[in-house]
Coordinates of C-alpha atoms in Angstrom, one line a residue:
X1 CA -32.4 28.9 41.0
X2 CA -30.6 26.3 43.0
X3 CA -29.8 27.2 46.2
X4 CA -26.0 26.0 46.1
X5 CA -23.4 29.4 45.8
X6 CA -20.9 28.0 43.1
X7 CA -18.8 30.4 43.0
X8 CA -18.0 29.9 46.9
X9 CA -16.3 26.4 45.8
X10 CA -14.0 25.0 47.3
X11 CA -13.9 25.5 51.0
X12 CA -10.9 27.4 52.1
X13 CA -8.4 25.7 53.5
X14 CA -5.4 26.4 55.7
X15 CA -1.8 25.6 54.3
X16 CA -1.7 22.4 57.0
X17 CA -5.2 21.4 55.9
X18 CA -4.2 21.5 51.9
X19 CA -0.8 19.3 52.6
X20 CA -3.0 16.7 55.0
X21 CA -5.4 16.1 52.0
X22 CA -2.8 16.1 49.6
X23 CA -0.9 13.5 51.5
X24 CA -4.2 11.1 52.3
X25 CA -4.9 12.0 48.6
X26 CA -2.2 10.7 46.7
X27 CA -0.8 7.7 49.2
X28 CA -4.5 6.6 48.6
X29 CA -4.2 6.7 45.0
X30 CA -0.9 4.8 45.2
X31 CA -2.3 2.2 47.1
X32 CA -5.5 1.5 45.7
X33 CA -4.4 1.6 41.4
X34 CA -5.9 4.9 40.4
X35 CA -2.7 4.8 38.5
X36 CA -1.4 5.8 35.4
X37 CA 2.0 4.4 33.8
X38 CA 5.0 7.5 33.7
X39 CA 5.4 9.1 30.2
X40 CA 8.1 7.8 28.2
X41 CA 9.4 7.9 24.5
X42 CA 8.6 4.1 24.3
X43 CA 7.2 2.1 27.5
X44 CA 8.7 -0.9 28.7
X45 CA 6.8 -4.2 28.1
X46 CA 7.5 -5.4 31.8
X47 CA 5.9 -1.8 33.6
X48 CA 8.1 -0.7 36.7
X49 CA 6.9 2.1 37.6
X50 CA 3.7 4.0 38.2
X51 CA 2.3 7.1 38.9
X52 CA -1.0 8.4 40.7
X53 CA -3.5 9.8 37.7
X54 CA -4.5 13.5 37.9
X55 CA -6.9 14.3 40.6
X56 CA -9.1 16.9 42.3
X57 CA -8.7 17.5 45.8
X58 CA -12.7 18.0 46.5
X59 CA -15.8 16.5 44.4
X60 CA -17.4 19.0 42.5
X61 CA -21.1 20.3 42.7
X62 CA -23.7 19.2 40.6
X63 CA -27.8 19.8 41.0
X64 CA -28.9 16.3 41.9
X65 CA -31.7 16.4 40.0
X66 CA -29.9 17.3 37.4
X67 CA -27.7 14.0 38.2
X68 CA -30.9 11.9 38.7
X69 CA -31.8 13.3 34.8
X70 CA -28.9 12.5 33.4
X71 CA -29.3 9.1 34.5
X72 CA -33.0 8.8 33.4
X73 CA -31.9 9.7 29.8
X74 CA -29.1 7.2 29.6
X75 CA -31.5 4.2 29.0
X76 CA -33.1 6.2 26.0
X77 CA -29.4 7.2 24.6
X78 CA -28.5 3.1 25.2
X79 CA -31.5 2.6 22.3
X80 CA -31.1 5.5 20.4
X81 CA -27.5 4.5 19.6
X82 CA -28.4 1.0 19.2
X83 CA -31.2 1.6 16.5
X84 CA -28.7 4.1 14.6
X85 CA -26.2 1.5 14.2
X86 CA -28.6 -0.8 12.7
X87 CA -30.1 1.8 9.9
X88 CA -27.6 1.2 7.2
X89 CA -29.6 3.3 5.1
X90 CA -28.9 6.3 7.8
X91 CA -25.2 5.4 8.1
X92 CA -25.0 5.5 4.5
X93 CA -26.6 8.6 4.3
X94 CA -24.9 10.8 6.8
X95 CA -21.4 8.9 7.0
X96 CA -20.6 7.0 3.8
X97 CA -18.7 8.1 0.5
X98 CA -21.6 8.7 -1.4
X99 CA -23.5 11.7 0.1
X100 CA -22.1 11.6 3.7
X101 CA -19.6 12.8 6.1
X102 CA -16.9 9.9 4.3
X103 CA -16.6 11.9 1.0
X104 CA -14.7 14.3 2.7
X105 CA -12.9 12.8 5.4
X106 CA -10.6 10.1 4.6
X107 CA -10.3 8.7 8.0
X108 CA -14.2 8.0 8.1
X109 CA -14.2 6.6 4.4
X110 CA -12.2 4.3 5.1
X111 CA -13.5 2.9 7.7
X112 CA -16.7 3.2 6.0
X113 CA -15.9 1.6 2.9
X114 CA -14.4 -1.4 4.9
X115 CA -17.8 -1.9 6.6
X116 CA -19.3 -1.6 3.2
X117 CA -17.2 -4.0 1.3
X118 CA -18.2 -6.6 3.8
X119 CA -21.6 -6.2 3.6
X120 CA -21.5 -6.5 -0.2
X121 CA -20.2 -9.8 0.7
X122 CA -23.1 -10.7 2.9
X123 CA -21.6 -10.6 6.4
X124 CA -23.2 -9.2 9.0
X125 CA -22.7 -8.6 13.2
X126 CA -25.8 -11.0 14.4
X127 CA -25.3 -9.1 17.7
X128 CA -23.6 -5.4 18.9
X129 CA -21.7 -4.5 22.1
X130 CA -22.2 -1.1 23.0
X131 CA -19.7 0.6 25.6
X132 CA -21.2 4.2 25.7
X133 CA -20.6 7.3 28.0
X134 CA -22.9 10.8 27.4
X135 CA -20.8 13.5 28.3
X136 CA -22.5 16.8 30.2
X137 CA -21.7 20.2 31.5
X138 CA -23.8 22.6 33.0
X139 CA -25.4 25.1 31.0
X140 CA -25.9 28.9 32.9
X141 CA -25.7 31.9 31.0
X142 CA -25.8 35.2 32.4
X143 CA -25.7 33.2 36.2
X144 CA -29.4 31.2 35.0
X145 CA -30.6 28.2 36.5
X146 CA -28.2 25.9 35.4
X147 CA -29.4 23.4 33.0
X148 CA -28.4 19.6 31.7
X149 CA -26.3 19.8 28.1
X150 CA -24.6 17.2 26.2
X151 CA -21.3 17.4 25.1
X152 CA -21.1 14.2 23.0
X153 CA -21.9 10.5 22.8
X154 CA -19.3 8.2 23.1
X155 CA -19.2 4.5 21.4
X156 CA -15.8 3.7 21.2
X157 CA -13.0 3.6 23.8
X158 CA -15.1 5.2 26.3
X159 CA -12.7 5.1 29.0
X160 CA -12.2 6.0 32.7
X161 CA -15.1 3.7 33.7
X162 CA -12.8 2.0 36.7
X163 CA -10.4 5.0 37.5
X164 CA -14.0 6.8 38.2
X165 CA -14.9 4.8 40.3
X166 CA -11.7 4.5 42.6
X167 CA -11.7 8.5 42.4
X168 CA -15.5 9.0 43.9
X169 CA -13.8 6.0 46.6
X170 CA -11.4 8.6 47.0
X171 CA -13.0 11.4 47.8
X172 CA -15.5 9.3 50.2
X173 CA -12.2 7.8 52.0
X174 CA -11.0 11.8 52.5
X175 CA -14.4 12.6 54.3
X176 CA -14.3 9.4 56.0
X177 CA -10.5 10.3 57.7
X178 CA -10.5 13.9 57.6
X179 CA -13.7 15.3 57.4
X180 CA -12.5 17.8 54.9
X181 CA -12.1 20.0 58.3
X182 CA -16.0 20.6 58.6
X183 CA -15.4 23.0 56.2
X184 CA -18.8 22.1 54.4
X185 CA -21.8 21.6 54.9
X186 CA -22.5 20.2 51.7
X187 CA -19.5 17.8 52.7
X188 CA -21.5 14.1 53.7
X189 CA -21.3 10.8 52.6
X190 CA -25.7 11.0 51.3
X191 CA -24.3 13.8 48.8
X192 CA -21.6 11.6 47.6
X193 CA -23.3 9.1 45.2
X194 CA -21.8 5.5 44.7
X195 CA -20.4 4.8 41.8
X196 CA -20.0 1.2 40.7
X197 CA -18.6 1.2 37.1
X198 CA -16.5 -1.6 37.2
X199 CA -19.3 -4.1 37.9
X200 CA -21.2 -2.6 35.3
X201 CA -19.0 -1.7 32.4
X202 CA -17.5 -5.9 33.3
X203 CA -21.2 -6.9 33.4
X204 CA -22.0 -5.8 29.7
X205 CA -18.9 -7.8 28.6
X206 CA -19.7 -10.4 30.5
X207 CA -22.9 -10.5 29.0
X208 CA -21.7 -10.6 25.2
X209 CA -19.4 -12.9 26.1
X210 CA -21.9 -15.4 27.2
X211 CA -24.4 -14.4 23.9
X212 CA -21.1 -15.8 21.8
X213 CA -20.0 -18.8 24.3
X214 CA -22.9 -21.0 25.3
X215 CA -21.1 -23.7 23.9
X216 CA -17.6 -22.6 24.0
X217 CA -15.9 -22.6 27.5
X218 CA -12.3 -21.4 26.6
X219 CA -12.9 -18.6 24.6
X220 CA -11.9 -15.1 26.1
X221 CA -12.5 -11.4 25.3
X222 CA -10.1 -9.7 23.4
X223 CA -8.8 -6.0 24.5
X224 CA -7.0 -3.9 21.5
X225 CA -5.1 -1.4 22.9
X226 CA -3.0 1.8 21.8
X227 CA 0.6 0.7 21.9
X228 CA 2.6 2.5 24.3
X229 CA -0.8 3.3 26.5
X230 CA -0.4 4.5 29.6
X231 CA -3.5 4.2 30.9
X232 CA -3.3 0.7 31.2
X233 CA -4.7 0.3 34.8
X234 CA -8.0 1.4 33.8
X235 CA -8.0 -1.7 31.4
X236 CA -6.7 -3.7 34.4
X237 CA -9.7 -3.1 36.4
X238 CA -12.0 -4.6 34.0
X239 CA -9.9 -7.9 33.4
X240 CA -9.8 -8.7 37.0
X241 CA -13.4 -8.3 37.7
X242 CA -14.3 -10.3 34.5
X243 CA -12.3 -13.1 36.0
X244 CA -13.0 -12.5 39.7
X245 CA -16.9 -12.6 39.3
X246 CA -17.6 -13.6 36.0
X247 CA -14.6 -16.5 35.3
X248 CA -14.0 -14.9 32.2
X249 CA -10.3 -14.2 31.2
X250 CA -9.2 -11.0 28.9
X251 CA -5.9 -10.9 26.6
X252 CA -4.3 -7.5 25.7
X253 CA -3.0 -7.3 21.7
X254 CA -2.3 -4.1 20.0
X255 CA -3.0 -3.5 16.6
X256 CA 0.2 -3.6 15.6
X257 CA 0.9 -7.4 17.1
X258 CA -2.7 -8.4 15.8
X259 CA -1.3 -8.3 12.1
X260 CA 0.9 -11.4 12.9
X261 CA -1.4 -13.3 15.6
X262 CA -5.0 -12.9 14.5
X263 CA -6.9 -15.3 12.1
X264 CA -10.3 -16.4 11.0
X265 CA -11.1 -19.4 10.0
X266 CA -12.8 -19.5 6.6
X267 CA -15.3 -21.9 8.0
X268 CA -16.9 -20.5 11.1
X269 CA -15.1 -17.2 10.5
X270 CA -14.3 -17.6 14.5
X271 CA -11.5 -15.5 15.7
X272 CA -8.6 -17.0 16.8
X273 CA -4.8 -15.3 18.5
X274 CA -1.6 -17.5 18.1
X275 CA 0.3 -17.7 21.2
X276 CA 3.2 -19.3 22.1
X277 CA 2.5 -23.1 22.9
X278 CA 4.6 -22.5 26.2
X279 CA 2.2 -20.5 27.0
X280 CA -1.5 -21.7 25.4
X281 CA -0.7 -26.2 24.8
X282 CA -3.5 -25.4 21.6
X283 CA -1.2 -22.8 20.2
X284 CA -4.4 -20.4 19.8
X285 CA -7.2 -18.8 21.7
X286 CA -11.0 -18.8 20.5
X287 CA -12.3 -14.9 21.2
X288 CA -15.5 -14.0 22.3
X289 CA -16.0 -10.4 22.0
X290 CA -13.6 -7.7 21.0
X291 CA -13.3 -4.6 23.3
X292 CA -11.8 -1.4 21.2
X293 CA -9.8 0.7 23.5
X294 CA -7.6 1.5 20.2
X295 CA -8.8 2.3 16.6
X296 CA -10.7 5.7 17.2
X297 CA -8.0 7.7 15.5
X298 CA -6.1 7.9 12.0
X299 CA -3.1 7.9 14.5
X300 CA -4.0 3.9 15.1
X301 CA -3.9 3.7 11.3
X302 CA -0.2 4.7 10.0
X303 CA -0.6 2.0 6.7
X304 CA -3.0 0.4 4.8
X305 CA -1.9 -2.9 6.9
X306 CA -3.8 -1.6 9.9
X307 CA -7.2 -0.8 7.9
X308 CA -6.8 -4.8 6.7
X309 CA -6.6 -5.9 10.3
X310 CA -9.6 -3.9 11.7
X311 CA -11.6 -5.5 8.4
X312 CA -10.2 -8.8 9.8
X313 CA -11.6 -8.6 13.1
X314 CA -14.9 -7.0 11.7
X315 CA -15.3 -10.5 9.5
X316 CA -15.3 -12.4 12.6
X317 CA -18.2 -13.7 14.3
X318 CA -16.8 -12.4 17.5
X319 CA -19.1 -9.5 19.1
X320 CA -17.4 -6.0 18.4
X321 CA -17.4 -3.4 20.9
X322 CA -17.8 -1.5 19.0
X323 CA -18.8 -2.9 15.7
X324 CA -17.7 -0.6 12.9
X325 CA -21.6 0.3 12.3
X326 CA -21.9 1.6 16.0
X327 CA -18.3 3.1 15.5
X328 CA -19.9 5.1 12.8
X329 CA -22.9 5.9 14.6
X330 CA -20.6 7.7 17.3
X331 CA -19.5 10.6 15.1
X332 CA -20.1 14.0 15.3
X333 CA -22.2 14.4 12.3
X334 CA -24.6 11.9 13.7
X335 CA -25.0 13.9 16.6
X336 CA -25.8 17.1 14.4
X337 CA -28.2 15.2 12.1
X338 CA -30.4 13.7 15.6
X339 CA -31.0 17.6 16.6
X340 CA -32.8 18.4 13.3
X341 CA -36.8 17.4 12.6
X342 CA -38.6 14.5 13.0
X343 CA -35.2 12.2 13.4
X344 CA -35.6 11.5 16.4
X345 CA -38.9 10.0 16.2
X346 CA -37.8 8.2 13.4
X347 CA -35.7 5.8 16.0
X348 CA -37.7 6.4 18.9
X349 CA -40.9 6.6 18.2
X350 CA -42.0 4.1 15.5
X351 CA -44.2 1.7 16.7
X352 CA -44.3 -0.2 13.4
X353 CA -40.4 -0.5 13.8
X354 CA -40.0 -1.0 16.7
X355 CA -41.2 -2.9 19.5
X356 CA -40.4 0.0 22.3
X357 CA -41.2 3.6 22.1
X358 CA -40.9 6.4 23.7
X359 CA -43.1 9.1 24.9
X360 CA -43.5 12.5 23.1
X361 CA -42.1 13.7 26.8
X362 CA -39.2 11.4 26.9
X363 CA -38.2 12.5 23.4
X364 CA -38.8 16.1 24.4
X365 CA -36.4 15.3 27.6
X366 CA -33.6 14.1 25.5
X367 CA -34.0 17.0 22.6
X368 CA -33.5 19.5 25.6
X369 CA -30.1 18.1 26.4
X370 CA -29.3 19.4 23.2
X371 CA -27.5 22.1 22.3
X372 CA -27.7 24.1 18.9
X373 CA -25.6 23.0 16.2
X374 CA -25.6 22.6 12.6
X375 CA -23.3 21.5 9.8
X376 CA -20.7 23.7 7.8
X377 CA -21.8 22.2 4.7
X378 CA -25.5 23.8 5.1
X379 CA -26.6 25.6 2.0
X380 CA -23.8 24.1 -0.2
X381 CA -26.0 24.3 -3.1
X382 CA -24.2 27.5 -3.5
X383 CA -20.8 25.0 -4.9
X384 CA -20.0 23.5 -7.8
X385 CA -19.8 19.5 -7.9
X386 CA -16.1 20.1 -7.7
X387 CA -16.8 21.9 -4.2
X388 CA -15.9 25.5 -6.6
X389 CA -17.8 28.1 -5.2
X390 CA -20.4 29.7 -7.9
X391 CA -19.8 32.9 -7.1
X392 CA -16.6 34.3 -6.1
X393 CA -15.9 34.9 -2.2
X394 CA -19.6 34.0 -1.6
X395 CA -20.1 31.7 1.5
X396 CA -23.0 29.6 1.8
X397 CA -25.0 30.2 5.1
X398 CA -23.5 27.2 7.6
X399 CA -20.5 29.4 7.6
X400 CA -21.7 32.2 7.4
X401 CA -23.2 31.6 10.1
X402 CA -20.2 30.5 11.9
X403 CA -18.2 33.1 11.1
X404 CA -20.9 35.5 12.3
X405 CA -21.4 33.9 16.1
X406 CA -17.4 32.9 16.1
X407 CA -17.5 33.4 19.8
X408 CA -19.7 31.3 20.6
X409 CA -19.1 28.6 18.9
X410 CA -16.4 25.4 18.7
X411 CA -16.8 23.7 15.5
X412 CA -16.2 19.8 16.0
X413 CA -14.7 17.4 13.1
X414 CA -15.3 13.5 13.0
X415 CA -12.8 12.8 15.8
X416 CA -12.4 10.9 18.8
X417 CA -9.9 11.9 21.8
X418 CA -9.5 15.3 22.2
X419 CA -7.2 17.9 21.0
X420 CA -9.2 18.3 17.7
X421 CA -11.4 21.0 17.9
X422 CA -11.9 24.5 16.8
X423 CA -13.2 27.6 19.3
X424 CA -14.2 30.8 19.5
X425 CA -11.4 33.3 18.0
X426 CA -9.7 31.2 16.0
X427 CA -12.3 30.4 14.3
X428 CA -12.8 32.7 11.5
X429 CA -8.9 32.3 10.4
X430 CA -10.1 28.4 10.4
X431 CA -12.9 29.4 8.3
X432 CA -10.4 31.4 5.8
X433 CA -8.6 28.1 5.4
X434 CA -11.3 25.4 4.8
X435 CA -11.6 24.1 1.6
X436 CA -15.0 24.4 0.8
X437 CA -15.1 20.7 0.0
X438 CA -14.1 19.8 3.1
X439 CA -17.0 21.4 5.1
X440 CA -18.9 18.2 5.5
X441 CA -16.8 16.6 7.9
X442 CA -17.3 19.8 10.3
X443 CA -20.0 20.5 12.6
X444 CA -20.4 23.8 14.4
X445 CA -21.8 23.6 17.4
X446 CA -23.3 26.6 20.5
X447 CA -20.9 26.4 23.6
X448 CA -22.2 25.5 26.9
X449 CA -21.8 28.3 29.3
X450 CA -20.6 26.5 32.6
X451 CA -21.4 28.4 35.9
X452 CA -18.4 31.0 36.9
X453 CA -15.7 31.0 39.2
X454 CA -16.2 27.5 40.5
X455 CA -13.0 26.3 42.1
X456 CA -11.3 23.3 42.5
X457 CA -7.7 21.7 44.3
X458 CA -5.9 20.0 41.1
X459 CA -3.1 17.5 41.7
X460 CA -0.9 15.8 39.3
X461 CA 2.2 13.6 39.8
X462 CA 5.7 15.1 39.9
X463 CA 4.4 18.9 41.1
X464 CA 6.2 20.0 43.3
X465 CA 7.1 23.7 45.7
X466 CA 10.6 24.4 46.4
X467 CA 12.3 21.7 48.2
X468 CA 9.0 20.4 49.3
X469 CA 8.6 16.4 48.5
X470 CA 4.5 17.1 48.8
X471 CA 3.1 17.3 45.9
X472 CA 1.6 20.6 45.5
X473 CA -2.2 21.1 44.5
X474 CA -3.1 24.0 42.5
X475 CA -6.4 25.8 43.6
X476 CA -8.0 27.0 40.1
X477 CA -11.2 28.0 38.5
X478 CA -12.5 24.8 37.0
X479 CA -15.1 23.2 34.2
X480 CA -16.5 20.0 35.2
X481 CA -17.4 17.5 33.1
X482 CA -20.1 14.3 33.5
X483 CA -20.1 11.7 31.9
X484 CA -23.1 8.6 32.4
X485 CA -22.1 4.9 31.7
X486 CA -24.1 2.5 29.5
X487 CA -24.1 -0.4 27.6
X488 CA -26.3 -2.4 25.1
X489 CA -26.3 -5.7 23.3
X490 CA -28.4 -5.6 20.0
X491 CA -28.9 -6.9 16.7
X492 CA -32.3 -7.7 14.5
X493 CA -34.2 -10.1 14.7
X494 CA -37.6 -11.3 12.4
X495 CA -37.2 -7.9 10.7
X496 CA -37.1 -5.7 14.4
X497 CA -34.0 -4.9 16.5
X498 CA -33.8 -5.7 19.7
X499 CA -32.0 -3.9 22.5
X500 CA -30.8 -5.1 26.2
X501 CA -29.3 -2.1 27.4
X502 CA -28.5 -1.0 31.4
X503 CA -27.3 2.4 33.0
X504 CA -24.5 1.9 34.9
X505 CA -21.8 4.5 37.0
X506 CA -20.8 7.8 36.2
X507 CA -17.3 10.2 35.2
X508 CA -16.2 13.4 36.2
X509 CA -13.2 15.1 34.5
X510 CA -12.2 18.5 35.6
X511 CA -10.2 21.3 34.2
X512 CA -8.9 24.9 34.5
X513 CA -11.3 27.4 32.7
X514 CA -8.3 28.1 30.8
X515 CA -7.9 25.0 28.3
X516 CA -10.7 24.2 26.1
X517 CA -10.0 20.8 25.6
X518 CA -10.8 18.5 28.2
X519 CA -9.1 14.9 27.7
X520 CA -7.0 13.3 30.6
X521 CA -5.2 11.0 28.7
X522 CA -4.2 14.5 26.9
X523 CA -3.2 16.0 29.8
X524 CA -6.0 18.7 30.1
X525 CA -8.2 17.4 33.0
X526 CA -7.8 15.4 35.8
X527 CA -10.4 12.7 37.5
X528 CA -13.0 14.2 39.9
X529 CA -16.2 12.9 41.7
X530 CA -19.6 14.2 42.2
X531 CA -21.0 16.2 45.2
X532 CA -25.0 16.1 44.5
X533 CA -26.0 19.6 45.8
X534 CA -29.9 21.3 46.3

């Protein structure tokens, strides 16, 4: 049992204390871009206004060796990933039209026949970019030593790498000035870990950008963003470190505006953006790599047109980040299908595969980070082809089984972003609803039982008491969330893949034990940092 008292977090602090922090808090924020833009029906293209993101007051407690594991793990998960996304047979298997997870959700077979229809033709990515983040919580029922759980694996859009960072920055600035009032112990700079994301997430772009450019100096990497997104100085960050350190310039195009400005040539398939001659004296810019902070959602999709320009980019010999093989690779049902038998040896431990292996113990590690979970469709032999069931009102056991441990459980779909899950009590009325034939796209999977009546100071902008221009922090019971940074360039080569990978900074999004969903850029959570605790 660790030695740390969770539910004795936060410090108390006096009214005078609470409005100090909250003032060195958000002028911080202000001045140093850990910024989000206001919410509007339909942003401005020139931005003239800003807003401080979401925030907790005081970094939250985590076991460091618990921290030091999660870390350890992320170099396997950088592989892993990387080898799934390569197995076309897998992909086929679990996420195509055929058999998999794309039969049933339309989303996923369309991307999925996309990816297939250019394969057919014989193009394929000769290298992978790789942006992941492992998402954690603390697992402690009935007040047990807490233990290391994932929540998911991210490979597309996995955002709040550089507003991380400036958060932890935060928090180290607040004990700098103020010493959070000696109200902790706990409260030192040696328990607040660095966290350099920006530097790392830039240095795996930077990286595929120099793969695709040795002999191309002009070329530049390609950000595809949401339009109307607001969290655009997350994006920022990035761009000016890529050109700060790395001389590498970034361009910003939504999907939308990519329709008219993208093309490939039918040559070299290189990927080329019209722009204005006024602005570019070629008329066009050569792209190196294309970083996906859009295209994880039906939402980005609203007509066929949108599917054809994703395809487009996917033709290109640029390097995708993600490509729409490791896109694939990220969904839920892959995660499901790695907890059952003997798949994880088949991508880690095949030495006449792969070059690398791991250890029956490092294997072992990573399987403990799971939780339970299985898919809805389990047992489906009991259905008709037509997805009928044989028997009248009989449920096959995947839920069954769900319905059974209901309160326990969130069942997951093949979605990216939050807001799309299932939990608890509403999920037998969910159940009563489901076509049957639409039980492969869901997974159900245990909840992680977080320790209790943890505490946290929550700020975000335009909260306000009374007459009060302070913004007012709301002390709360909080779920925190970690989330470990990697990245990986990979392809196959000579019949093997081959996988540079790093491990690189860290997330921590916090919410009130009262919303289940945990997004910031959906309003549930706000950005935290870590306090390593004993």
């Amino acid at each position: 049992m660790t030695g740390f008292d969770f539910a004795a977090w936060p410090p108390t602090l006096t009214e005078a204390q609470l409005e100090e922090l909250s003032v060195y808090a958000t002028t911080y924020a202000l001045s140093h871009g850990l910024l989000y833009l206001p919410p509007a029906p339909s942003l401005p293209k020139v931005p003239t206004a800003a807003i401080h993101a979401p925030l907790a007051l005081f970094p939250s407690p985590l076991p460091r060796k618990l921290f030091e594991q999660a870390t350890r793990l992320q170099r396997i998960y950088n592989v892993l990933y990387s080898r799934v996304a390569l197995d076309d047979e897998f992909l086929d298997q679990v996420m195509g039209v055929e058999t998999g997870v794309g039969k049933v959700d339309d989303f996923i077979g369309q991307l999925w026949r996309g990816w297939k229809a250019l394969r057919d033709e014989g193009i394929d990515q000769s290298l992978h970019l790789g942006i992941f983040r492992s998402d954690y919580l603390l697992h402690s029922p009935n007040g047990e030593t807490p233990e290391l759980k994932q929540v998911e694996f991210n490979t597309i859009s996995s955002s709040f790498g550089p507003l991380s960072q400036r958060v932890s920055e935060l928090h180290r600035y607040l004990l700098s000035t103020t010493g959070y009032f000696n109200t902790s112990p706990y409260l030192s700079l040696e328990n607040l870990p660095p966290n350099q994301t920006i530097s790392g997430v830039a240095a795996g772009l930077a990286a595929a950008h120099s793969a695709y450019s040795a002999s191309t100096s002009n070329a530049r990497i390609l950000v595809v963003a949401q339009d109307n997104e607001r969290n655009v100085f997350d994006q920022r960050w990035l761009e000016y470190e890529l050109l700060n350190k790395h001389s590498i310039r970034m361009i910003r195009r939504t999907l939308t505006q990519l329709q008219k400005v993208a093309k490939v040539d039918s040559t070299t398939r290189k990927l080329f953006i019209d722009v204005p001659k006024d602005l570019e004296a070629s008329g066009s810019i050569e792209i190196s790599v294309i970083y996906f902070r859009a295209a994880y959602t039906p939402h980005d999709f609203p007509t066929p047109a949108y599917y054809a320009t994703r395809f487009l980019l996917e033709r290109s010999t640029a390097i995708k980040c993600p490509s729409l093989a490791l896109q694939l690779a990220g969904g839920k049902k892959v995660q499901e299908v790695l907890t059952q038998a003997g798949v994880l040896e088949r991508f880690l431990a095949d030495g006449k595969k792969y070059h690398e292996v791991f250890s029956k113990e490092e294997i072992q590690e990573l399987r403990d980070s799971f939780m339970a979970m299985w898919g809805l469709d389990v047992g489906d032999d009991l259905l008709t082809p037509d997805g009928q069931a044989i028997q009248a009102g009989k449920e096959n056991f995947g839920v069954r089984k769900a319905r059974e441990e209901a309160q326990v459980l969130v069942l997951k779909p093949q979605r990216e972003g939050g807001g799309n899950n299932v939990y608890k009590q509403d999920i037998p009325a969910f159940l009563d609803t489901l076509p049957p034939q639409e039980r492969q796209a869901w997974i159900a999977m245990q909840l992680i039982v977080t320790p209790a009546d943890v505490g946290n100071y929550l700020i975000r902008a335009g909260s306000t008491t009374g007459s009060s221009d302070i913004q007012a922090p709301v002390r709360t019971n909080v779920i925190s969330e970690l989330g470990i940074f990697g990245w990986s360039i990979f392809g196959k080569e000579g019949g093997h893949s081959h996988v540079k990978e790093d491990t690189m900074g860290w997330l921590v999004r916090t919410k009130g034990t009262d919303s289940n969903e945990g997004g910031v850029a959906t309003g549930f959570s706000v950005l935290d940092s870590l306090l390593l605790v004993d």
